[in-house]
């Protein structure tokens, strides 16, 4: 079992550009959540996808959008990048049933210059 | 809104000794779950231990145990017989029932283990 895999591992973008990050959930999992972790801080919830729809959303602007595919993999898109978007982006997968553990990928380090 | 607070930015422990990391949280929910995650330099969050709020018994996982004080909204992590591999960032996290594992994290505690 490969666990949760994210790509790419590192990325450098210029202000104003757009970026797409990808996540493949752990085998058998149907729910994908995205988190932003700024340097020296705890992760903050961006949004969660289940059955190809955004189920919950944290306090992030509309520049952050996502998608979930029929195979449960997910993408995070960020438009009009700002310097403040530089962070580690973590993907976590879980089962929609309650009381289950969320498994994390190793993240994508995004640097906006 | 739920909040999670870790008041110790850094902690240090001698190898083989015991250390306790603190966490407090605020919620109006009665049915919720608390977690401690470890984040080593590899960046991947690893679940250390979880506690269901309805369980009075404190969770234990080998050298890791928690002190869950529901009335005080306190959830501390005790690491016994500390090992060099325990050095990492530790995050306390919270989710409530029907939240679909949407986690609220604290700011983290960096644990250093001295040989």
Coordinates of C-alpha atoms in Angstrom, one line a residue, chain A residues 3 5-6 8 11 15 17 19-21 26-27 31 42 57 59 61 67-68 70 81 83 92 94-97 106:
Chain A
X3 CA -0.3 5.4 1.3
X5 CA 1.1 10.3 -2.4
X6 CA 1.4 13.9 -3.4
X8 CA 5.2 17.5 -7.0
X11 CA 7.5 23.8 -6.7
X15 CA 3.4 35.9 -8.2
X17 CA 0.7 32.5 -11.7
X19 CA -0.6 26.2 -9.7
X20 CA -2.1 22.7 -9.5
X21 CA -1.1 20.2 -6.8
X26 CA -4.6 5.7 0.5
X27 CA -6.1 2.7 -1.1
X31 CA -12.4 11.4 1.2
X42 CA 0.2 24.2 12.4
X57 CA -14.4 24.5 3.4
X59 CA -11.5 30.2 5.7
X61 CA -10.5 32.7 -0.5
X67 CA -11.5 18.8 -7.7
X68 CA -12.0 15.1 -6.9
X70 CA -13.9 9.3 -9.8
X81 CA -0.5 33.4 -6.5
X83 CA 3.8 35.6 -1.7
X92 CA -5.0 13.8 4.0
X94 CA -9.8 9.1 5.1
X95 CA -13.0 7.1 5.0
X96 CA -16.3 9.1 5.0
X97 CA -17.5 6.8 7.9
X106 CA 4.5 14.2 2.7

